[in-house]
XYZ file of C-alpha atoms in Angstrom:
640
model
C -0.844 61.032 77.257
C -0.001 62.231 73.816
C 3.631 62.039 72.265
C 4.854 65.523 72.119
C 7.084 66.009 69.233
C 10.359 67.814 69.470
C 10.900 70.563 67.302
C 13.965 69.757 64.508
C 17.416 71.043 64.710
C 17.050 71.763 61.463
C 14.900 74.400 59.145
C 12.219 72.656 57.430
C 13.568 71.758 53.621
C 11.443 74.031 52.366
C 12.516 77.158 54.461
C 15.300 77.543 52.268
C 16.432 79.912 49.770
C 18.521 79.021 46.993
C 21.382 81.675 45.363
C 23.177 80.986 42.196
C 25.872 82.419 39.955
C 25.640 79.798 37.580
C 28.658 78.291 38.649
C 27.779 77.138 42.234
C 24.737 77.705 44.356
C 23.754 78.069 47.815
C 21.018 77.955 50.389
C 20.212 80.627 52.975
C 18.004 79.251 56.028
C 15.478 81.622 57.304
C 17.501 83.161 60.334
C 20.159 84.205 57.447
C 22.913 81.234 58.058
C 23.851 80.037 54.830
C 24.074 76.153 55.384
C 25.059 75.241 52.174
C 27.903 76.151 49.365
C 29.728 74.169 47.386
C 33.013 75.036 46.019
C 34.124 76.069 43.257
C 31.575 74.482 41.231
C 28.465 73.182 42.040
C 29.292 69.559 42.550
C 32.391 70.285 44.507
C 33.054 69.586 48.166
C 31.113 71.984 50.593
C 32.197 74.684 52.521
C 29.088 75.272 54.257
C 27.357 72.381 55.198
C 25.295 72.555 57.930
C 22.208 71.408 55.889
C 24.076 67.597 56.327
C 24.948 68.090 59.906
C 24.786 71.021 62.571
C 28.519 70.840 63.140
C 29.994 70.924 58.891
C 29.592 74.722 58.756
C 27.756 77.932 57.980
C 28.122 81.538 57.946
C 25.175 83.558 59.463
C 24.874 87.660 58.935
C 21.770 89.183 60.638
C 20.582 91.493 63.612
C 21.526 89.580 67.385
C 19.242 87.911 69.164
C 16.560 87.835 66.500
C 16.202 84.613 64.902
C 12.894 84.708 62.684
C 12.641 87.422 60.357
C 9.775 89.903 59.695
C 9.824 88.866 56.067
C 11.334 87.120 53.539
C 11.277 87.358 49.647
C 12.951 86.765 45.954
C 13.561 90.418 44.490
C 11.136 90.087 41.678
C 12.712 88.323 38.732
C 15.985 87.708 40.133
C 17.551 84.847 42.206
C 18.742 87.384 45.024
C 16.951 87.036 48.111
C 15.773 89.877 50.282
C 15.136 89.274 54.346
C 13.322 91.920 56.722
C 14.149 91.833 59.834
C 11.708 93.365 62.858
C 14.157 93.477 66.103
C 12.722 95.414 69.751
C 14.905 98.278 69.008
C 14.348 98.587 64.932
C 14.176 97.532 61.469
C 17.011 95.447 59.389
C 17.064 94.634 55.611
C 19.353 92.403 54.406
C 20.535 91.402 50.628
C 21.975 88.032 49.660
C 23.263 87.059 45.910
C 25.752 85.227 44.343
C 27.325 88.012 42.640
C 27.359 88.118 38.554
C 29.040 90.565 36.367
C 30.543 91.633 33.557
C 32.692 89.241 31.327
C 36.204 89.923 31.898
C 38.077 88.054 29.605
C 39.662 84.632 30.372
C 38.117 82.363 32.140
C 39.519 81.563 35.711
C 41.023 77.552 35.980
C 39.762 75.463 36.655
C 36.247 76.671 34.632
C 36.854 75.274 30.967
C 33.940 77.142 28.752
C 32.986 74.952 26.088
C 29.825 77.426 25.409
C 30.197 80.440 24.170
C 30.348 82.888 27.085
C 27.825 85.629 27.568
C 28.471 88.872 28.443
C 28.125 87.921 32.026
C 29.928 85.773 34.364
C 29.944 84.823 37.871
C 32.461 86.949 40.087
C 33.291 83.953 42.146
C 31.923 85.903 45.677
C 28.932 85.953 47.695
C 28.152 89.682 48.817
C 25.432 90.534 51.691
C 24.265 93.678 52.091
C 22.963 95.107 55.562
C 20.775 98.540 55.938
C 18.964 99.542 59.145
C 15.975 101.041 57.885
C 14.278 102.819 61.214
C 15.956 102.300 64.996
C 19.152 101.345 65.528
C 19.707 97.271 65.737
C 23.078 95.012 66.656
C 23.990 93.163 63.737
C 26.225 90.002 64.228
C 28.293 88.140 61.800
C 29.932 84.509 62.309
C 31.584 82.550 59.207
C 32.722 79.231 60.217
C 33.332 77.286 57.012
C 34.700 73.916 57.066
C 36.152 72.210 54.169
C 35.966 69.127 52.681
C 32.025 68.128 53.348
C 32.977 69.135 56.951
C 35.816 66.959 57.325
C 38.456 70.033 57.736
C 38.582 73.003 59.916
C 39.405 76.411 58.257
C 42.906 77.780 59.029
C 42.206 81.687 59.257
C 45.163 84.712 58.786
C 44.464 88.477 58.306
C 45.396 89.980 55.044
C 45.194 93.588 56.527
C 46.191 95.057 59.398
C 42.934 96.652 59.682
C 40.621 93.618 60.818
C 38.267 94.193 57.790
C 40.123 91.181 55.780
C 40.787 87.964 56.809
C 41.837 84.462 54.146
C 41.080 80.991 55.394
C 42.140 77.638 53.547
C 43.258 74.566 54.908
C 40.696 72.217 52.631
C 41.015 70.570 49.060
C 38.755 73.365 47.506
C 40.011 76.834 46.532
C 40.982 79.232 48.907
C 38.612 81.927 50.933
C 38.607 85.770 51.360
C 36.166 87.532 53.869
C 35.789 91.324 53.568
C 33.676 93.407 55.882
C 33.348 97.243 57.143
C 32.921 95.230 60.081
C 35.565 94.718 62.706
C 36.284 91.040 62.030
C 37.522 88.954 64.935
C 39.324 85.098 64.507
C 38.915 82.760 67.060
C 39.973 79.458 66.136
C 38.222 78.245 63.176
C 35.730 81.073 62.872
C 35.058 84.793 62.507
C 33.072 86.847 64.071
C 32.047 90.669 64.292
C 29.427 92.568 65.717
C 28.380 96.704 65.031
C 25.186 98.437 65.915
C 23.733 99.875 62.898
C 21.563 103.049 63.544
C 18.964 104.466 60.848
C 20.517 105.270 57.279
C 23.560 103.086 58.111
C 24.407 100.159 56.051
C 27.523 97.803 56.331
C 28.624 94.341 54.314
C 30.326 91.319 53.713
C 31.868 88.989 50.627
C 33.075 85.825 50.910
C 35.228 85.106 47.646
C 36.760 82.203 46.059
C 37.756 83.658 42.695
C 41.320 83.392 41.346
C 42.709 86.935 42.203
C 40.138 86.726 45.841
C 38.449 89.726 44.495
C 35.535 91.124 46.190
C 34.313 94.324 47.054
C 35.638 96.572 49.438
C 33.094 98.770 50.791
C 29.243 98.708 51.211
C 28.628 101.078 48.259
C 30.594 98.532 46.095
C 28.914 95.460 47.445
C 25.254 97.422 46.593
C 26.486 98.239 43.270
C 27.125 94.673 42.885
C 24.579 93.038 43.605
C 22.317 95.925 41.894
C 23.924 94.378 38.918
C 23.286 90.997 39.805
C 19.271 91.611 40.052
C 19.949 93.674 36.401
C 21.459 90.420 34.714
C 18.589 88.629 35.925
C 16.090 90.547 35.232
C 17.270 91.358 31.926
C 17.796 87.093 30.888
C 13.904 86.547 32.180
C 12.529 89.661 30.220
C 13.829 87.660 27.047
C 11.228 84.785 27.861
C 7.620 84.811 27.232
C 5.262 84.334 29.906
C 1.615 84.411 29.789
C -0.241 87.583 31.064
C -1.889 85.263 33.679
C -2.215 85.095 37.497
C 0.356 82.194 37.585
C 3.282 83.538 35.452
C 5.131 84.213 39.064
C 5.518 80.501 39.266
C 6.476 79.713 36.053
C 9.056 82.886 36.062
C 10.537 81.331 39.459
C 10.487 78.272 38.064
C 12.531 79.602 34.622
C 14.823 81.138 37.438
C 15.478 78.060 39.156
C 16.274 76.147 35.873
C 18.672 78.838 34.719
C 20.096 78.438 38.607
C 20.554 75.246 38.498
C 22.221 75.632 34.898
C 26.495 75.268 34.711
C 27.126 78.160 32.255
C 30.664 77.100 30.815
C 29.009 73.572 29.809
C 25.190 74.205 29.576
C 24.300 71.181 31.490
C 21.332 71.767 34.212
C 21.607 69.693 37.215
C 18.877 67.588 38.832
C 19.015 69.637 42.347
C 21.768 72.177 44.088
C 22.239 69.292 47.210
C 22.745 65.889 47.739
C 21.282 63.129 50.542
C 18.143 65.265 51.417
C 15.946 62.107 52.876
C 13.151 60.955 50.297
C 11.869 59.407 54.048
C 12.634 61.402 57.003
C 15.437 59.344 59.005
C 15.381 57.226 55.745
C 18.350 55.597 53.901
C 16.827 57.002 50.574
C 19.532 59.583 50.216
C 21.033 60.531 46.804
C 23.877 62.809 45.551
C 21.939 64.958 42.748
C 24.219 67.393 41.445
C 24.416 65.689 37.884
C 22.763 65.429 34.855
C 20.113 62.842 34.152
C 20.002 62.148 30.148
C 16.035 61.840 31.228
C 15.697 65.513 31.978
C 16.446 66.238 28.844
C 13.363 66.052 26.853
C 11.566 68.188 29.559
C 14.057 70.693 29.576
C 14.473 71.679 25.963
C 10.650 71.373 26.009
C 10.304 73.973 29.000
C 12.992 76.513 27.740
C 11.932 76.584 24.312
C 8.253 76.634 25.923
C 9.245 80.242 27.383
C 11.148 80.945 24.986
C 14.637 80.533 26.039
C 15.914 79.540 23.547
C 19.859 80.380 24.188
C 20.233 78.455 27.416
C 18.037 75.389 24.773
C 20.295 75.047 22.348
C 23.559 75.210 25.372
C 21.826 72.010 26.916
C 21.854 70.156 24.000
C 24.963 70.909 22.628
C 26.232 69.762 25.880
C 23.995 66.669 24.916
C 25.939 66.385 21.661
C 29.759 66.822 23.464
C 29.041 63.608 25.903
C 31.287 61.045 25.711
C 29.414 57.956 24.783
C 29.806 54.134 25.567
C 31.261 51.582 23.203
C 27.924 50.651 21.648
C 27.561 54.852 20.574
C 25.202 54.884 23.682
C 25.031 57.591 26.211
C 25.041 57.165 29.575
C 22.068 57.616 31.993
C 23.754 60.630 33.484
C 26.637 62.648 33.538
C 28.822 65.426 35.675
C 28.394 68.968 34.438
C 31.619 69.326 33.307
C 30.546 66.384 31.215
C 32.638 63.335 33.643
C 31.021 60.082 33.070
C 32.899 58.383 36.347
C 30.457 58.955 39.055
C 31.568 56.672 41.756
C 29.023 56.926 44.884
C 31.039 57.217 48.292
C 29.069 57.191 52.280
C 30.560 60.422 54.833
C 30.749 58.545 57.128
C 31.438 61.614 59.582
C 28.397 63.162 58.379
C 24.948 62.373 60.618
C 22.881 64.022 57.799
C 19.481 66.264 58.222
C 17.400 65.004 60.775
C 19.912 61.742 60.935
C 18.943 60.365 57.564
C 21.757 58.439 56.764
C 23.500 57.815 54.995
C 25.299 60.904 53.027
C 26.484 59.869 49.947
C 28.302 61.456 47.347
C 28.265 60.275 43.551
C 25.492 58.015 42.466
C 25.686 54.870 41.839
C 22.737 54.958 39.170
C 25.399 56.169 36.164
C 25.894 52.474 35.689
C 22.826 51.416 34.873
C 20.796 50.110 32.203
C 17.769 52.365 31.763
C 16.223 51.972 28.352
C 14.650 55.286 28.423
C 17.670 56.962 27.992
C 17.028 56.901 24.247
C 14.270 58.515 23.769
C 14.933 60.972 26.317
C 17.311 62.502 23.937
C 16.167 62.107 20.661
C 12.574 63.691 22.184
C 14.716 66.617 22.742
C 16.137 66.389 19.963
C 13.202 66.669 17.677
C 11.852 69.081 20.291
C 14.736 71.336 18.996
C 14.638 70.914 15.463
C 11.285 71.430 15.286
C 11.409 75.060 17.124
C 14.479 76.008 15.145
C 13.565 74.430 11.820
C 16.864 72.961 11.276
C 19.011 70.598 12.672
C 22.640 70.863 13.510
C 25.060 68.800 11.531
C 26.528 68.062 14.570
C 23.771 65.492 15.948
C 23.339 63.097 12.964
C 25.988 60.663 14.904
C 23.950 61.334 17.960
C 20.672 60.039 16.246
C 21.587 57.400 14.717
C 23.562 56.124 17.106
C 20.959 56.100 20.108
C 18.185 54.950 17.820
C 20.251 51.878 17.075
C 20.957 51.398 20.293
C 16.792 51.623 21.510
C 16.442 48.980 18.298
C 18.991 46.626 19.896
C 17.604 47.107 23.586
C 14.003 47.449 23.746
C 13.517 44.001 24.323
C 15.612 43.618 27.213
C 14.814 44.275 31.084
C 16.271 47.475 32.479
C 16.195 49.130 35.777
C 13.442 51.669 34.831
C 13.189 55.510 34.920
C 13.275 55.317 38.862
C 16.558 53.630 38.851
C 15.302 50.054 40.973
C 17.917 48.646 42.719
C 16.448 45.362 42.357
C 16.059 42.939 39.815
C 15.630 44.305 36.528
C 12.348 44.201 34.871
C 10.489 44.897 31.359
C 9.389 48.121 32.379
C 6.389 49.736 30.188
C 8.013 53.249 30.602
C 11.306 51.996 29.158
C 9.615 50.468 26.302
C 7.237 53.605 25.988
C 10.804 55.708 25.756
C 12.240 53.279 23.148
C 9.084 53.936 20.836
C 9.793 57.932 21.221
C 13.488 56.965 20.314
C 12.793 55.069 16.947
C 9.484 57.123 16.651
C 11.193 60.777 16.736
C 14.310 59.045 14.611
C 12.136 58.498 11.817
C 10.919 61.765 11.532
C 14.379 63.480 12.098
C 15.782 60.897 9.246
C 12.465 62.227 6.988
C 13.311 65.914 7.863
C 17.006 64.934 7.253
C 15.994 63.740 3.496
C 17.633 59.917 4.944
C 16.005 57.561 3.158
C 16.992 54.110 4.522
C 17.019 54.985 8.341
C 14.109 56.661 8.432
C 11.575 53.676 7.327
C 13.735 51.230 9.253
C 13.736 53.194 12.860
C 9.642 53.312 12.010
C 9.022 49.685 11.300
C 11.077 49.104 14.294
C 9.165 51.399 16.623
C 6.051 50.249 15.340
C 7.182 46.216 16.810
C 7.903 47.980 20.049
C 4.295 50.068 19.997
C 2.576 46.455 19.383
C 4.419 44.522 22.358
C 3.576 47.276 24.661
C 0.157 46.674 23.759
C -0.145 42.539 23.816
C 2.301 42.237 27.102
C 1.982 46.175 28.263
C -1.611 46.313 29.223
C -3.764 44.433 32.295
C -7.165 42.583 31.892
C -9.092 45.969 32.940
C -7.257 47.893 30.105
C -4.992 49.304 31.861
C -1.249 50.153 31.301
C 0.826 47.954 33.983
C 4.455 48.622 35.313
C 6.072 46.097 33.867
C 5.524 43.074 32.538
C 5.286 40.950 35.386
C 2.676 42.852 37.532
C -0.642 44.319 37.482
C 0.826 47.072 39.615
C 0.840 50.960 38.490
C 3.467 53.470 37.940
C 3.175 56.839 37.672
C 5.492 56.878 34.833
C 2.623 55.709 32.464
C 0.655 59.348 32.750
C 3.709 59.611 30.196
C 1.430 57.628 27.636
C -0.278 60.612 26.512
C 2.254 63.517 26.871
C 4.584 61.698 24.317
C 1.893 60.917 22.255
C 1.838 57.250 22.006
C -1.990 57.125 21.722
C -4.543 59.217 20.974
C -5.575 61.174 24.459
C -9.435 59.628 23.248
C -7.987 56.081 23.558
C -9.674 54.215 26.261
C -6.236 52.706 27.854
C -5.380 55.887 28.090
C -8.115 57.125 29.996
C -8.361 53.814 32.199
C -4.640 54.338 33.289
C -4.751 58.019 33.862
C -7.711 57.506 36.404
C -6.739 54.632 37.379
C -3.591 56.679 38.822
C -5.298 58.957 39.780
C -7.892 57.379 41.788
C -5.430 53.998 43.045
C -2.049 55.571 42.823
C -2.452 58.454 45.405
C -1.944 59.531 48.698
C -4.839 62.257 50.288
C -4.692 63.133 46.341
C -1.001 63.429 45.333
C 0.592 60.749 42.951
C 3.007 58.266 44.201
C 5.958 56.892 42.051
C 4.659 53.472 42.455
C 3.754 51.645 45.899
C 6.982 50.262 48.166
C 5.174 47.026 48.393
C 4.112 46.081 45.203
C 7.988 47.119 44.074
C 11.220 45.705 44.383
C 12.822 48.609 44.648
C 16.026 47.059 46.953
C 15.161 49.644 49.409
C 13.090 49.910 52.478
C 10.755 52.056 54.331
C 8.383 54.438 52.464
C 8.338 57.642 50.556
C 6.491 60.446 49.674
C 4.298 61.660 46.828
C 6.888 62.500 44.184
C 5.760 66.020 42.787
C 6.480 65.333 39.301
C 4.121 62.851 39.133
C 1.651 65.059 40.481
C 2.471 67.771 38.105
C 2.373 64.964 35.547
C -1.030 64.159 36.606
C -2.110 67.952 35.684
C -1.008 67.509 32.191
C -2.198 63.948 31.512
C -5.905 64.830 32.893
C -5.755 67.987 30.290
C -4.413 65.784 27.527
C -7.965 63.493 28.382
C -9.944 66.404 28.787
C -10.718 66.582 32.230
C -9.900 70.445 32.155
C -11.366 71.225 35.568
C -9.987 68.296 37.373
C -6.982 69.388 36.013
C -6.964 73.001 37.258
C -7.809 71.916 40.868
C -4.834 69.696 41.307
C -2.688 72.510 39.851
C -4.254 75.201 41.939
C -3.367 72.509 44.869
C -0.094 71.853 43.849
C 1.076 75.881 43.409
C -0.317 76.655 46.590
C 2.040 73.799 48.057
C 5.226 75.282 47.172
C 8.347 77.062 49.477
C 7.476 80.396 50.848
C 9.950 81.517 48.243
C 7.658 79.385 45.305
C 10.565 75.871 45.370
C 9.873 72.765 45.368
C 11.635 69.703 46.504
C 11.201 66.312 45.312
C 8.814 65.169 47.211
C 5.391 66.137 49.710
C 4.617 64.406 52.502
C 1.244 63.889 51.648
C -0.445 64.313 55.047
C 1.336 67.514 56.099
C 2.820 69.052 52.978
C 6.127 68.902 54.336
C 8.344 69.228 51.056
C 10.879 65.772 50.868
C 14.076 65.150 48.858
C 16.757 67.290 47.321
C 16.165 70.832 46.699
C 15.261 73.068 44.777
C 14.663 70.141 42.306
C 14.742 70.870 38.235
C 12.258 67.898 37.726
C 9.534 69.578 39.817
C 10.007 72.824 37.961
C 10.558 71.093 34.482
C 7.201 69.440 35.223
C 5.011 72.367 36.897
C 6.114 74.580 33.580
C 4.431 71.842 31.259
C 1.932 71.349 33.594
C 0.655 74.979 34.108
C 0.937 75.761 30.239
C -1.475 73.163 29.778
C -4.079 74.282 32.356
C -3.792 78.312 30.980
C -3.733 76.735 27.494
C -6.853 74.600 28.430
C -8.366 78.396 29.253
C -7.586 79.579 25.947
C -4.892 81.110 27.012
C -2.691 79.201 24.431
C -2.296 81.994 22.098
C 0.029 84.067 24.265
C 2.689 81.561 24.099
C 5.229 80.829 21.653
C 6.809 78.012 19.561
C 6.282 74.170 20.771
C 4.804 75.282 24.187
C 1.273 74.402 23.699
C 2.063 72.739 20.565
C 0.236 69.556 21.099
C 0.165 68.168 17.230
C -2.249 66.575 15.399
C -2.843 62.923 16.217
C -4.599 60.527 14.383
C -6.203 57.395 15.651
C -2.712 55.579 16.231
C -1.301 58.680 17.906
C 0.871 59.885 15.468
C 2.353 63.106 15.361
C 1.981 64.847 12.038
């Protein structure tokens, strides 16, 4: 008899919706329980965290009884998230944001701008609207945060003698309002209400955390609100470009995840909203990512200034320049938003995490490793910038030179890698492929700069790391290895021909992109690199990682398999969330999404990976600046 498997507690990962404000985000599972919300920045402790375990919180509003809704969508160009709900007596329609609004003047402690503020700024409250549409329908709310990852139970008090406001606090984050029209009810460590809504009728709620525990008071305020919320983002997408093509919806929802994931008083964009989503389900491959990897960096300013966004560009890497570096003028692999370089990883214990994949962390551990890429993820960026602004700011100079000394002083040693092994270290290819960017885009800064000295010295330099890669880099078939020390693959090397280190015509090139794509794969999707040929210091197995996937798109463009190219993609888009999100992972057999979520690298990826299929099409010419910008390469890949 067959093994009949039990449905999960939980909502599939990729069931979720994800809210921002730009200052903290949150996701809403289908039945309308928000599950997670950390406060009162994105990295803080949750509230709502019943994405880690069943028991650390939530706050659900919808109609009673019903549990799956009727429909479920992202109001076009906007991060606000509207659910229709089909009960036996009528019709529901309910409206979910992170509230933004005007500027208002100071900022509140403890937010420290060190960008220049917009116009906008988050109101510090999440506001749900409710309208019945047709029937009449019972609509329940219950808000049961719990502070402290879970650890602490609210403490709840009215603030009105009405029942309409009620304050809870107890926990080490800031303290919470809840306003309804509903009748609001405490008991214990939760509130509840429930009204019947008949046709035309419409009620609310906002939860707020802001200093003054503003929110509005009535359901024509809350619409108003959050009508203003979908006109800020709606307004910040229409100053992108996007392609007049059948798959601009996925790279607009992908622009709107980046800018969600974005911390607007510091510019830096996090690597996902959660932390300890399993890479393997029940797996111990759990990690906190609600930081900011110094590897993201080149693919980010190469994305935004792809679209054309340029303002939140230029916020990232000014936040670049601001980092506190080590002794040796290095940066670090990764940093917290607010720029903290401390990132000490800690297990919750109390925590049995989604679907039991233990265990939850919090911090990562990574921060204190030597990854050799590191370099040339920022000075990629960099150059990316200069070269779509034409200038570069004064400010960066120490920045340069700094890191490109540092890639000339440790290219030759073994790292960790751009997966962050926990084992031995190794002389990753990748690392060594990301030093040559370093020195290689240093030179050409230095030349642009009018720097005489550095600029020839950085190239002779990168041109000794070019020729090891090729006499210790490369296997007996011609292909590029992982390191050193193995014959193995890594999906990291479809990097090869994106950063131009040979011509896309090279025949290593071509070997190692097929090669991946043929050896490194799973029912078609790319693989990071396989568990056993690794030493990883981790067990079990993991999914297909979708960058590399996405990676895959671009590198079998760059080598002109166009077609090939465009059926991944078109397989790959038509994997994504019901809502168009992406995780970090599939699992390749079922296409269950894997990993923490929504994840920037995905969306960083998919952007260059699209824009090269459309531009592939000819469809090149309805993009601006370095998007499809692929320079002109000569033999030795070059960039001219």
């Amino acid at each position: 008899m067959a093994n009949v498997q039990h449905a999960s507690a939980f909502p599939a990962i990729a069931d979720y919706g994800f809210l921002s404000d730009c200052h903290t985000g949150a996701l809403i599972a289908h039945d309308g329980t928000v599950e997670w919300l950390c406060l009162p920045r994105f990295d803080g402790p949750s509230v709502f965290g019943a994405l880690l375990d069943r028991g650390a919180g939530s706050f659900r509003l919808g109609p009673y009884g019903t549990q799956v809704p009727g429909g479920r969508r992202y109001e076009p160009g906007t991060n606000i998230i509207e659910t229709t709900w089909m009960t036996p007596t009528g019709w529901l329609v309910v409206r979910d944001a992170l509230v933004i609004g005007p500027w208002h003047g100071e900022p509140e402690p403890p937010t420290e701008n060190t960008r220049p503020p917009t116009d906008h700024e988050a109101r510090g409250s999440l506001v749900r609207h409710v309208v019945c549409t047709q029937g009449e329908v019972q609509v329940e709310l219950i808000c049961e945060p719990l502070f402290d990852y879970g650890a602490t139970e609210a403490i709840w008090s009215a603030a009105d003698g009405m029942g309409g406001t009620v304050d809870a606090g107890g926990g080490e984050g800031p303290p919470l309002r809840l306003r309804s029209d509903l009748r609001l009810g405490i008991e214990g460590n939760r509130v509840r209400a429930r009204h019947t809504l008949r046709e035309g009728e419409s009620c609310f709620s906002a939860l707020s955390w802001n200093a003054e525990l503003e929110g509005p008071t009535t359901a024509a305020e809350a619409l108003a609100q959050i009508d203003e919320t979908a006109h800020y983002w709606r307004s910040w997408l229409a100053a992108g470009h996007f392609p007049d093509h059948p798959w601009r919806v996925y790279l607009q929802r992908a622009a709107l995840v980046l800018k969600g994931l974005t911390y607007a008083p510091t510019g830096a964009t996090m690597a996902a909203l959660t932390t300890s989503l399993p890479e393997t389900p029940h797996g111990e491959r759990n990690w906190d990512y609600r930081y900011t990897w110094m590897r993201d960096a080149t693919f980010t300013l190469w994305a935004m200034h792809s679209l054309g966004l340029d303002w939140e560009a230029d916020d990232f890497l000014e936040f670049v320049a601001d980092l506190g570096r080590n002794k040796d003028g290095s940066l670090q692999i990764m940093y917290g938003i607010g720029g903290e370089r401390d990132l000490k990883e800690k297990v919750l214990d109390h925590l049995h995490g989604y679907e039991g994949a233990v265990p939850v962390r919090i911090g990562n551990a990574a921060y204190s490793q030597r990854q050799n890429d590191v370099y040339g993820a920022v000075l990629d960026s960099v150059y990316l910038h200069a070269k779509s602004n034409g200038y570069l700011p004064q400010g960066l100079w120490p920045v340069i030179v700094d890191q490109a000394d540092c890639a000339a002083k440790a290219w030759r040693e073994p790292d960790q890698g751009i997966w962050e092994a926990r084992g031995e270290p190794k002389h990753y290819v990748s690392s060594k492929l990301m030093c040559w960017v370093a020195l290689d885009r240093a030179a050409r800064l230095a030349e642009l700069r009018g720097e005489e000295e550095k600029g020839p010295e950085w190239q002779r330099e990168a041109e000794e790391v070019r020729n090891d890669i090729l006499e210790h880099g490369v296997s007996a078939r011609g292909v590029f290895r992982q390191h050193y020390e193995t014959d193995a693959l890594d999906a990291s090397l479809l990097l090869i021909p994106i950063v131009r280190f040979l011509a896309s015509d090279d025949k290593r090139v071509r070997a190692t992109v097929l090669a991946i794509a043929k050896e490194l794969t799973d029912h078609g999707l790319v693989l990071r690199y396989r568990v056993d040929e690794t030493d990883d210091g981790l067990s079990g197995k993991e999914g297909t990682f979708l960058i590399c996937s996405f990676w895959l798109v671009s590198a079998l463009s760059e080598i002109g398999r166009s077609d090939r190219a465009r059926r991944l993609c078109e397989r790959l888009l038509a994997q994504s969330s019901p809502l168009y999100l992406y995780a970090e992972e599939l699992e390749a057999d079922s296409g269950r999404h894997l990993g923490n979520y929504p994840q920037a690298f995905t969306h960083l990826a998919l952007i260059n990976a699209v824009l090269h299929v459309i531009g592939d099409e000819g469809g090149g010419d309805q993009l601006r600046g370095p998007s499809l910008d692929r320079f002109v390469t000569d033999d030795s890949g070059h960039r001219h």
